[in-house]
C-alpha positions as MATLAB code, in Angstrom:
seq = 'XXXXXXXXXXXXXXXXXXXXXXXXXXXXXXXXXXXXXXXXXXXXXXXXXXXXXXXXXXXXXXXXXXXXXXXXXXXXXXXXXXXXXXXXXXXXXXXXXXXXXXXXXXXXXXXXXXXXXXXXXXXXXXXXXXXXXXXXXXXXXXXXXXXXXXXXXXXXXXXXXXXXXXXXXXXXXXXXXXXXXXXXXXXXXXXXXXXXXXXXXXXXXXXXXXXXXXXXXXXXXXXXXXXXXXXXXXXXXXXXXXXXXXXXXXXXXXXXXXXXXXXXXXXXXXXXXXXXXXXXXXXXXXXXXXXXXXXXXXXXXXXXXXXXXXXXXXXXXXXXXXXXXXXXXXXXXXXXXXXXXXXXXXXXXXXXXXXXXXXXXXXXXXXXXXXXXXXXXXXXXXXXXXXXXXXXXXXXXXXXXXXXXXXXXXXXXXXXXXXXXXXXXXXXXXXXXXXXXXXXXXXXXXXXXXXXXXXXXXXXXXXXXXXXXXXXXXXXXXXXXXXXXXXXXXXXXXXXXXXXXXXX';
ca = [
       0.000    0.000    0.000;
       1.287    3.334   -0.671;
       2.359    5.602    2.294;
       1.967    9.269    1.875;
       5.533   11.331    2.383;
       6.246   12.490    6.046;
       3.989   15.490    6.811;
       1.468   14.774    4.750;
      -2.440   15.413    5.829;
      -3.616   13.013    4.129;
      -4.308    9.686    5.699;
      -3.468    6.609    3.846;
      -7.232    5.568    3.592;
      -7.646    8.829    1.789;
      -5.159    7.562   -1.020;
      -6.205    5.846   -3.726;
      -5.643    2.147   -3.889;
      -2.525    1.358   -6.252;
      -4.177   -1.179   -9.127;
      -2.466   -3.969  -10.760;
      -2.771   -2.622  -14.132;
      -0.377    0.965  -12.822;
       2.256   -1.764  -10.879;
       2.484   -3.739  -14.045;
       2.834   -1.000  -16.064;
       5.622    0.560  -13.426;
       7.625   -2.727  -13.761;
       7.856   -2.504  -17.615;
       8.498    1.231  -17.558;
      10.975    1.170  -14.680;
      14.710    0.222  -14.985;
      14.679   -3.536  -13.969;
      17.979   -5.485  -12.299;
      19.596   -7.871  -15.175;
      18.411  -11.173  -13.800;
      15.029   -9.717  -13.331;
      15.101   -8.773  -16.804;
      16.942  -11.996  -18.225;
      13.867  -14.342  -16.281;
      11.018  -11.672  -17.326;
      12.341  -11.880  -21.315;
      13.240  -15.979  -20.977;
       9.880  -16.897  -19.311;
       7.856  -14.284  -21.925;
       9.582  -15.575  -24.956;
       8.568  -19.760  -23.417;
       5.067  -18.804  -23.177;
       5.204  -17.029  -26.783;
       6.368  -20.236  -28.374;
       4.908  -22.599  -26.557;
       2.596  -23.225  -29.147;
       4.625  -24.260  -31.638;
       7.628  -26.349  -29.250;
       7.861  -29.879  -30.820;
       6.081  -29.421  -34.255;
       7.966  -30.708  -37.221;
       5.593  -28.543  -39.479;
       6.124  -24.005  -37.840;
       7.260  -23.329  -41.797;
       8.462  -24.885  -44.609;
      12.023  -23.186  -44.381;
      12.693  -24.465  -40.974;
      11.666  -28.415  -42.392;
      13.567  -28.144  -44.922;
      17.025  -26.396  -43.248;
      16.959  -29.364  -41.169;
      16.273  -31.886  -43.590;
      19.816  -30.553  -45.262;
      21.678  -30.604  -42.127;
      20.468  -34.357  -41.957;
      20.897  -35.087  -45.074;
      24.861  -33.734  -44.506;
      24.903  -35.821  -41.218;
      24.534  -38.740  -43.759;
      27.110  -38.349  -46.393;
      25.047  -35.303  -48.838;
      26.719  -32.086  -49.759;
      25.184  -29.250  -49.233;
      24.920  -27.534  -53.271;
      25.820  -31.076  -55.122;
      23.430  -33.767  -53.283;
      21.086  -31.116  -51.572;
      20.821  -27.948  -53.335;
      19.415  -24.590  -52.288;
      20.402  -20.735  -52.068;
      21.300  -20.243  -48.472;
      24.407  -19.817  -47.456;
      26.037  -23.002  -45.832;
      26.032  -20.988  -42.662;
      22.556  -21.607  -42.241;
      22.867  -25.314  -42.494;
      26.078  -25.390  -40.100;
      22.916  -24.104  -37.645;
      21.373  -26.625  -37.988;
      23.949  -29.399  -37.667;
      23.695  -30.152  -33.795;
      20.121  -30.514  -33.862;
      20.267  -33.117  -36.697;
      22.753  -34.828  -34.945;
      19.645  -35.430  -32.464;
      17.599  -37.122  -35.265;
      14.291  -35.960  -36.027;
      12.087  -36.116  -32.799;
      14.694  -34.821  -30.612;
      16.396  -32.586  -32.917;
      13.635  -30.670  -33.878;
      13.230  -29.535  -29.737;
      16.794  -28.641  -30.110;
      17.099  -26.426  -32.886;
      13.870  -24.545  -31.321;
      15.539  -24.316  -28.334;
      18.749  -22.340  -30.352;
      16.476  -20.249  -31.457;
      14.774  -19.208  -28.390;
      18.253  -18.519  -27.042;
      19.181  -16.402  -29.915;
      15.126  -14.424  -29.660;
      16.211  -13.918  -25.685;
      19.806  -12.843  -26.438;
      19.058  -10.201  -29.037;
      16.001   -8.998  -26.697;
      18.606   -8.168  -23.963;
      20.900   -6.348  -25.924;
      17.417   -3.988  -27.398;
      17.188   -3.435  -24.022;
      21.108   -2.973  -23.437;
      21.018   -0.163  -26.131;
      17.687    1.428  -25.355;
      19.056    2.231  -22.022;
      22.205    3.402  -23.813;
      19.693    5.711  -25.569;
      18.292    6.794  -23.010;
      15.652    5.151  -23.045;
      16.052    2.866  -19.578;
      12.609    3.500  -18.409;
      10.934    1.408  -21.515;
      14.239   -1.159  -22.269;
      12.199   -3.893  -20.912;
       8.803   -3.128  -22.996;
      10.920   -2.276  -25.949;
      12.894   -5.727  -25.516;
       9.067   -7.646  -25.390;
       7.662   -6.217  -28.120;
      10.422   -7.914  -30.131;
       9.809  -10.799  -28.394;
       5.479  -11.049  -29.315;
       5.693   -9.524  -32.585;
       8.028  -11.769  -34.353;
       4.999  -14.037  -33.973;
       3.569  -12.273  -36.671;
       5.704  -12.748  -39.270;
       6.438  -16.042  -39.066;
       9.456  -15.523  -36.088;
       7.669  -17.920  -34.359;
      11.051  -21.208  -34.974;
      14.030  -21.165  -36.248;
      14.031  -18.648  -39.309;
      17.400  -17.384  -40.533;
      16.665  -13.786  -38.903;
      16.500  -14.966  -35.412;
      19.602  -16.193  -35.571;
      21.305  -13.727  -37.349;
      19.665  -10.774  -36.005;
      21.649  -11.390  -32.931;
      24.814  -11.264  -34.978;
      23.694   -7.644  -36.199;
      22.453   -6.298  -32.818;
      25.639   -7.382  -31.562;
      27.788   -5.468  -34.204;
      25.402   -2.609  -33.276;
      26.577   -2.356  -29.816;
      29.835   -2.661  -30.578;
      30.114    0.820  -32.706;
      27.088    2.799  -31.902;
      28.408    6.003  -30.568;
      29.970    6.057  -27.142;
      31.685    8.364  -25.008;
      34.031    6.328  -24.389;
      37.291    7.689  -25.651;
      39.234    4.156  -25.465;
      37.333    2.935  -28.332;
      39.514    2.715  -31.865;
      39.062    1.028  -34.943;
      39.269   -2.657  -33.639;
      35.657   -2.766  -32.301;
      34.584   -1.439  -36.038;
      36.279   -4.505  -37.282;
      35.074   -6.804  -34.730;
      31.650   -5.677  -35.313;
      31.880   -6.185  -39.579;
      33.403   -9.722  -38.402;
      30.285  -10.322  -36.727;
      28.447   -9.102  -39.980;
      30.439  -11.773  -42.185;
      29.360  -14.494  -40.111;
      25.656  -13.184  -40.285;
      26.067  -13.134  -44.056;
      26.758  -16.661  -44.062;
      23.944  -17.138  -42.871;
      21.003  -15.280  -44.863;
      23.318  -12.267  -47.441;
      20.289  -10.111  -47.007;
      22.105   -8.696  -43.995;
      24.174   -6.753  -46.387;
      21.991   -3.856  -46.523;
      22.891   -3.192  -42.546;
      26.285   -3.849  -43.171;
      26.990   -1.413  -45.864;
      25.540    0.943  -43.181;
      27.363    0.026  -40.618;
      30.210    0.373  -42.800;
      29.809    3.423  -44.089;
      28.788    4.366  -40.056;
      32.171    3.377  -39.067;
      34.212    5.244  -42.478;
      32.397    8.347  -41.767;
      33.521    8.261  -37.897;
      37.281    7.945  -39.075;
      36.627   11.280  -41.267;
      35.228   13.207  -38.791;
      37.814   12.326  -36.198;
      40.519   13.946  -38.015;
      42.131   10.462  -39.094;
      41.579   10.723  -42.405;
      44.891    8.798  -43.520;
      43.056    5.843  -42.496;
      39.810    5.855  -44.078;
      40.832    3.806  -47.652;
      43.225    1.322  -45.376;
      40.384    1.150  -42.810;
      37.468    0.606  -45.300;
      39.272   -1.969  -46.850;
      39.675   -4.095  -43.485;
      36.256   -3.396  -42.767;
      34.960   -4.903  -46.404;
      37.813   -7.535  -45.805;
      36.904   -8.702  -42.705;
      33.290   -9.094  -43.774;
      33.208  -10.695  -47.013;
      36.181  -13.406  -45.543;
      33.776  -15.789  -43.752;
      31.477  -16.099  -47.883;
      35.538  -16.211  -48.803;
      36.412  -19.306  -46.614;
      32.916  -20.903  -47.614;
      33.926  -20.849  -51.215;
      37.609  -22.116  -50.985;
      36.136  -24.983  -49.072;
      33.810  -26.171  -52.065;
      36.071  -25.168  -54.436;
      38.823  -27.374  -52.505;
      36.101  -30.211  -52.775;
      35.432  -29.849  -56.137;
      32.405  -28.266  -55.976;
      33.601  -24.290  -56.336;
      31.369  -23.905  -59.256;
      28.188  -25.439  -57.877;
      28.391  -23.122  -54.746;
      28.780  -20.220  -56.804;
      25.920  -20.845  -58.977;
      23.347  -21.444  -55.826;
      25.224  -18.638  -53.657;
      25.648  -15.762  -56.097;
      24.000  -16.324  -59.355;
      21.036  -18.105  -59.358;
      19.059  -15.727  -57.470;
      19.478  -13.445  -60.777;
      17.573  -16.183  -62.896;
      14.422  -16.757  -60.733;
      11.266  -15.105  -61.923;
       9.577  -12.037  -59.744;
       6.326  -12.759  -58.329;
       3.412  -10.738  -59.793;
       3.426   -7.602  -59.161;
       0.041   -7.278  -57.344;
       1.336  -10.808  -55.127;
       4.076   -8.235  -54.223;
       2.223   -5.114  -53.418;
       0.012   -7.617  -51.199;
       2.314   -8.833  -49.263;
       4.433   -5.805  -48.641;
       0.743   -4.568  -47.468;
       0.843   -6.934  -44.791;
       4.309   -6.350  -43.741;
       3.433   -2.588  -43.368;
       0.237   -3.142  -41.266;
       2.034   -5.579  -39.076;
       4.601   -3.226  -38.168;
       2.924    0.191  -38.396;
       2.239    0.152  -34.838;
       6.068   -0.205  -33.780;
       6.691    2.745  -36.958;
       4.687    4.850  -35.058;
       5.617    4.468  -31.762;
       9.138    4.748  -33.177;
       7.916    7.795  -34.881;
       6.393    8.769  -31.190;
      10.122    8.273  -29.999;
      11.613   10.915  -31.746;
       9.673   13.608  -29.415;
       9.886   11.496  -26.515;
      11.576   12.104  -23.097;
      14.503   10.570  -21.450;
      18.294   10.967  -21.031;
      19.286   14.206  -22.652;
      23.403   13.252  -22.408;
      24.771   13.876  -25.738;
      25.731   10.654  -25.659;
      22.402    9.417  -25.368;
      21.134   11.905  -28.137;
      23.874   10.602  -30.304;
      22.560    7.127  -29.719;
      19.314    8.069  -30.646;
      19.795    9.886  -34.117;
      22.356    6.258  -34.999;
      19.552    4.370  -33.992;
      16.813    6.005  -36.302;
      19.405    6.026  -39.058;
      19.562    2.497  -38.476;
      15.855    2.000  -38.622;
      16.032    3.520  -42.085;
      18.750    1.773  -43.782;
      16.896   -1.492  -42.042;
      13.896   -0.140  -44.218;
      15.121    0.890  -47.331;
      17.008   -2.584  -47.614;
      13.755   -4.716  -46.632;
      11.949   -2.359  -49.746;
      15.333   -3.679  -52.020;
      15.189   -7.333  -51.344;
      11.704   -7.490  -52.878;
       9.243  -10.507  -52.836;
       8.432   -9.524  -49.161;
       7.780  -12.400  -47.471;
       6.317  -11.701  -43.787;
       9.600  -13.203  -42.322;
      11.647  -10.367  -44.358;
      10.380   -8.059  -41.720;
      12.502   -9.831  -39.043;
      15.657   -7.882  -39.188;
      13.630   -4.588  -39.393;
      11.798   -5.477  -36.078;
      15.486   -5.159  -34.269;
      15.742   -1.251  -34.303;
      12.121   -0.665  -34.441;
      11.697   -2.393  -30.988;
      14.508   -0.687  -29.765;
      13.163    3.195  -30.828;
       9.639    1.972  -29.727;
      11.496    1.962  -26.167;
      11.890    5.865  -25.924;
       7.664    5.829  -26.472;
       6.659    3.051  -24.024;
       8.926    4.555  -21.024;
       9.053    8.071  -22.353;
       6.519    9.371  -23.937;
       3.006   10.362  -21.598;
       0.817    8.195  -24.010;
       3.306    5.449  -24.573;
       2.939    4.998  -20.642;
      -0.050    4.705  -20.765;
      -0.810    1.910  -23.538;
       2.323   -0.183  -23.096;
       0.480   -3.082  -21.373;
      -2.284   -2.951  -23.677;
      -0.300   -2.944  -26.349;
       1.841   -5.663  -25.405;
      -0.939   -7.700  -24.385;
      -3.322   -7.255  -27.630;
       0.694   -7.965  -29.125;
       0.805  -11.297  -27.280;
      -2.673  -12.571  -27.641;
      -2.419  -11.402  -31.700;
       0.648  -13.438  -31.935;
      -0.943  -16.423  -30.090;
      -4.372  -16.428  -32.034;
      -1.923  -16.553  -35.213;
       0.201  -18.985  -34.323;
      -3.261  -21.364  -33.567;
      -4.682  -20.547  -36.909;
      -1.275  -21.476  -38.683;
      -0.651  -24.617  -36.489;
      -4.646  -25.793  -37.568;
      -4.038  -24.433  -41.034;
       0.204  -25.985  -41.497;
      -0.787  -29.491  -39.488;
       0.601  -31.482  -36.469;
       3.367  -33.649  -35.113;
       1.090  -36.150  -35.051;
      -0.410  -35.494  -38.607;
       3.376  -35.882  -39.827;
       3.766  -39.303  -38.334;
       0.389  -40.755  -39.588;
       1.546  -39.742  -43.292;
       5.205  -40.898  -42.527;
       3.714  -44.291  -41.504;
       2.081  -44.149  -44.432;
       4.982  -43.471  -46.508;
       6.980  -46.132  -44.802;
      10.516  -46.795  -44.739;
      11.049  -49.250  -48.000;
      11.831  -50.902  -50.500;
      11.636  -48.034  -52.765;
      12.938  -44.117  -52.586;
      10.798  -41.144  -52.025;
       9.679  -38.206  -54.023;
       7.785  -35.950  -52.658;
       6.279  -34.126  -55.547;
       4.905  -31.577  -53.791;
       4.438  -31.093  -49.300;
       6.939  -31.298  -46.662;
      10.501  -31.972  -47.238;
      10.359  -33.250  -43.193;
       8.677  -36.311  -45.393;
      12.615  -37.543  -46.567;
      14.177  -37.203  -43.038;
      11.343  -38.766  -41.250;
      10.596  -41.891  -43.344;
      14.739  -42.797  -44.134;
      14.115  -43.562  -47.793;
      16.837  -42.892  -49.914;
      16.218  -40.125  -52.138;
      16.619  -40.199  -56.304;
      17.209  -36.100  -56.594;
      19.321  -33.004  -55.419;
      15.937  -30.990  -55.237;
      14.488  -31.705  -51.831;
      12.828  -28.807  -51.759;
       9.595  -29.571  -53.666;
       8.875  -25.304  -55.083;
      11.969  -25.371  -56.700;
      11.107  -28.133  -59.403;
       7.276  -26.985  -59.300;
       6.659  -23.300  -58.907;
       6.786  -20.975  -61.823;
       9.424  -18.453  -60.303;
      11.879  -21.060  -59.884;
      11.844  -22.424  -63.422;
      14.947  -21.697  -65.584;
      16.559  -20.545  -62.080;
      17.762  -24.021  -60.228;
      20.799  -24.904  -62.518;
      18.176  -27.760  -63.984;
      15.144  -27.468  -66.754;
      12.419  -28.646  -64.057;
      10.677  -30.775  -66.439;
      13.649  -32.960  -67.398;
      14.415  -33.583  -63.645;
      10.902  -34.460  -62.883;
      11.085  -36.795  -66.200;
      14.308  -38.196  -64.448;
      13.391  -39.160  -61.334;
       9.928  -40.395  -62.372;
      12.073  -42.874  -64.843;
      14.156  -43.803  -62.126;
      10.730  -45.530  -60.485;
      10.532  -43.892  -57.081;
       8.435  -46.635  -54.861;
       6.625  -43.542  -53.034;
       5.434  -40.108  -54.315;
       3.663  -37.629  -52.165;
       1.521  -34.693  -53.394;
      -0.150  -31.854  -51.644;
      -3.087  -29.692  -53.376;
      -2.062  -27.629  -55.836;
      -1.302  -24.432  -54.763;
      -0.716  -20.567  -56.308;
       2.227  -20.451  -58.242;
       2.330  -23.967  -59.187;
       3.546  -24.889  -62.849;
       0.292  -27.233  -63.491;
       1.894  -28.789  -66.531;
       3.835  -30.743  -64.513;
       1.285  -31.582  -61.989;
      -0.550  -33.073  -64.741;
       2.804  -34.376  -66.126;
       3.527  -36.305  -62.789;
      -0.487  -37.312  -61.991;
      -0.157  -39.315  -65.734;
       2.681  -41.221  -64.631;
       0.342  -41.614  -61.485;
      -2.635  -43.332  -63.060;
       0.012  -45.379  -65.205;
       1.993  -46.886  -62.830;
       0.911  -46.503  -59.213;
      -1.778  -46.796  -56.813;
      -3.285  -44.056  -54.304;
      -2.143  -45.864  -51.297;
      -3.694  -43.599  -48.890;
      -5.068  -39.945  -47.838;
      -3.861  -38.691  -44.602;
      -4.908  -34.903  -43.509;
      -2.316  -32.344  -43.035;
      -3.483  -29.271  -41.651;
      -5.903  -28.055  -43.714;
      -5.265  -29.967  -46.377;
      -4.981  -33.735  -47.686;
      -1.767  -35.584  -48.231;
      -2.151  -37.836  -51.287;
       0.479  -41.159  -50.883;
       0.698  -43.182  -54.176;
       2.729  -46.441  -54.315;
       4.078  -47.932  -57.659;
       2.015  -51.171  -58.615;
];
């Protein structure tokens, strides 16, 4: 109960009583001890996921990252055997939770990633207080934490892991008053920007900024001598880790497959329509538009007024922007594109929650419609993308043999999970059927569908067609399905059906 200050008139019974809503709201908006903050973030980001712990089936990049790291447990290389654009990075990820096998493996690559969401919500806390901003570090660091539910942050997608790489080059050089600080931390920092570009090279965009951040700091400290020797560590340092990753496949023999799937083939693919486009960059803008404007909010807000702190600030809006302007560059504009961007938007949101007169007063709303949204999503999806236990009726179905597998079109899980050997390099089912893809996978996609169909796979698995399917070859493959096979069974998947044939 709150006492009144000594010398007060007022009785306490004359005060009004504290409610749960204002001491909530106090705790998010108040500087909080680390461990407090480390258990408040850990225990959030558990109940945020909980949904989704276990399942085989959050999103089809996640399946199918760990169906490559299995399939290199077992003798494939990544490019030659198993091909796909993502750096090998990415795959190297994924490597100890293959070494699991399936059922375990997929709790333990979901538990790396809910290490990497906590880490990289404690350091948007870490630099919202060096903003300024300590009195909404915690709200700021949760808001990261429920919205990635929303576009598809919810397992293991290449930004939560490497968005901890970037956040941690960010508090390396953002500005500091700390006069000990030279050029190594600027290289340590694009190091850490390398490695993140072995895993997704959409990170460029921030590291051309931070770059260019830490060139522009050498100017305008007088040293300009060492701006060209500088920048050209910096660059160095970043591009050696893609470097290292090509001398090792070209030392295998295999230099000129990586550099087709790293570098080149993402020139040959086919845009999606234009109107597919402007949809789904609609949906990215709505999702984050309320973390825009309460970064918007933030610019006006209150807070430290240290020029360090102000300094902070403007480098963290710059980074916002650059974040921006390379998420409207990549194109396509998936939801999950929108991960990196939620980094520095969470963080700038901080100045409104703690700061600003109406951000304290809607920060638990806000981050409770933000967790309930993300939860109600996540259901819909899990209904919508299937089970565990939806997986392992279909995979019983599938069985493990005599025969191969081709799955035509549905999970690539299916390969891990039933241990049938596998008759093509394209486990990825979109890149031999989807229209964007064709002319753009180092293969003509009818030929390798021809191929393996001659080879006699015992099992092939089709989903429903879907948008942006090439239905020649749906009709190509269902001939060879009435020909020579038999619909062995239908097993539900979500919301749709799983069609299992069996050659005759």
């Amino acid at each position: 109960m709150l006492k009144p200050p000594t010398g007060a008139e007022s009785s306490p019974a004359s005060l009004p009583p504290r409610s749960l809503y204002a001491d909530i709201a106090t705790r998010l908006t108040s500087p909080s001890t680390m461990r407090l903050r480390v258990v408040t973030i850990l225990l959030a980001a558990i109940v945020a996921r909980l949904i989704t712990f276990g399942s085989p089936v959050v999103h089809v990049d996640e399946e199918f990252y760990f169906s490559t790291a299995y399939a290199w447990l077992h003798g494939a290389t990544p490019y030659v055997d198993v091909w796909d654009r993502k750096p090998i990075g990415l795959f190297i990820l994924y490597l100890p939770a293959a070494m699991f096998g399936l059922k375990a493996g997929i709790w333990v690559y979901q538990a790396l990633a809910l290490a990497s969401l906590v880490a990289t919500a404690m350091l948007i806390a870490r630099l919202a207080e060096r903003a300024g901003w300590s009195n909404g570090a915690l709200a700021g660091a949760l808001a990261y934490v429920f919205w990635v539910n929303f576009v598809d942050g919810q397992g293991g997608q290449a930004p939560i892991f490497y968005n901890l790489l970037i956040i941690g080059a960010a508090a390396l050089i953002a500005p500091s008053a700390d006069p000990s600080r030279g050029p190594s931390r600027g290289l340590a920092a694009m190091a850490l920007v390398g490695i993140a570009l072995q895993i997704k090279y959409s990170v460029v965009f921030e590291g051309v900024f931070f770059g260019l951040w830490l060139v522009w700091q050498e100017w305008r400290s007088g040293r300009r001598w060492l701006i060209l020797p500088y920048g050209a560590g910096l660059v160095a340092v970043a591009l050696l880790p893609t470097l290292l990753a090509w001398l090792a496949f070209a030392q295998a023999g295999a230099g000129a497959e990586w550099a087709y799937a790293n570098l080149t083939s993402i020139l040959d693919r086919k845009p999606d329509p234009m109107l597919e486009q402007a949809g789904n960059l609609l949906k990215i803008v709505l999702i984050t538009s309320p973390l825009v404007a309460a970064t918007l909010l933030a610019v006006r807000s209150g807070g430290s007024d240290t020029p360090e702190a102000q300094a902070v600030r403007r480098w963290l809006f710059a980074w916002t922007i650059a974040a921006a302007l390379g998420l409207l560059a990549f194109g396509s504009w998936f939801e999950h594109y929108a991960l990196p961007l939620m980094v520095p938007l969470a963080i700038c949101a901080s100045g409104f929650f703690g700061d600003h007169r109406t951000g304290r007063r809607v920060v638990l709303p806000v981050l409770l419609i933000a967790f309930l949204g993300g939860q109600t999503l996540l259901l819909i999806k899990r209904h919508n993308r299937g089970t565990g236990a939806q997986v392992a009726a279909i995979v019983e179905q599938i069985g493990r043999g005599p025969g191969c597998l081709f799955v035509f079109s549905g999970e690539s899980i299916f390969y891990p999970a039933s241990g049938r050997c596998v008759q093509t390099r394209y486990l990825f089912p979109s890149h031999l059927g989807r229209i964007r893809e064709q002319g753009a996978i180092g293969v003509d996609q009818q030929a390798e569908i021809e191929r393996i169909l001659a080879l006699k796979p015992g099992i092939v698995v089709f989903r429903p067609p879907y948008h942006g399917e090439r239905s020649d070859l749906r009709a190509l493959a269902m001939e060879e399905m009435r020909r020579d096979y038999r619909l062995k069974a239908k097993r539900p998947l979500g919301a749709q059906t799983i069609e299992i044939f069996e050659r005759r």
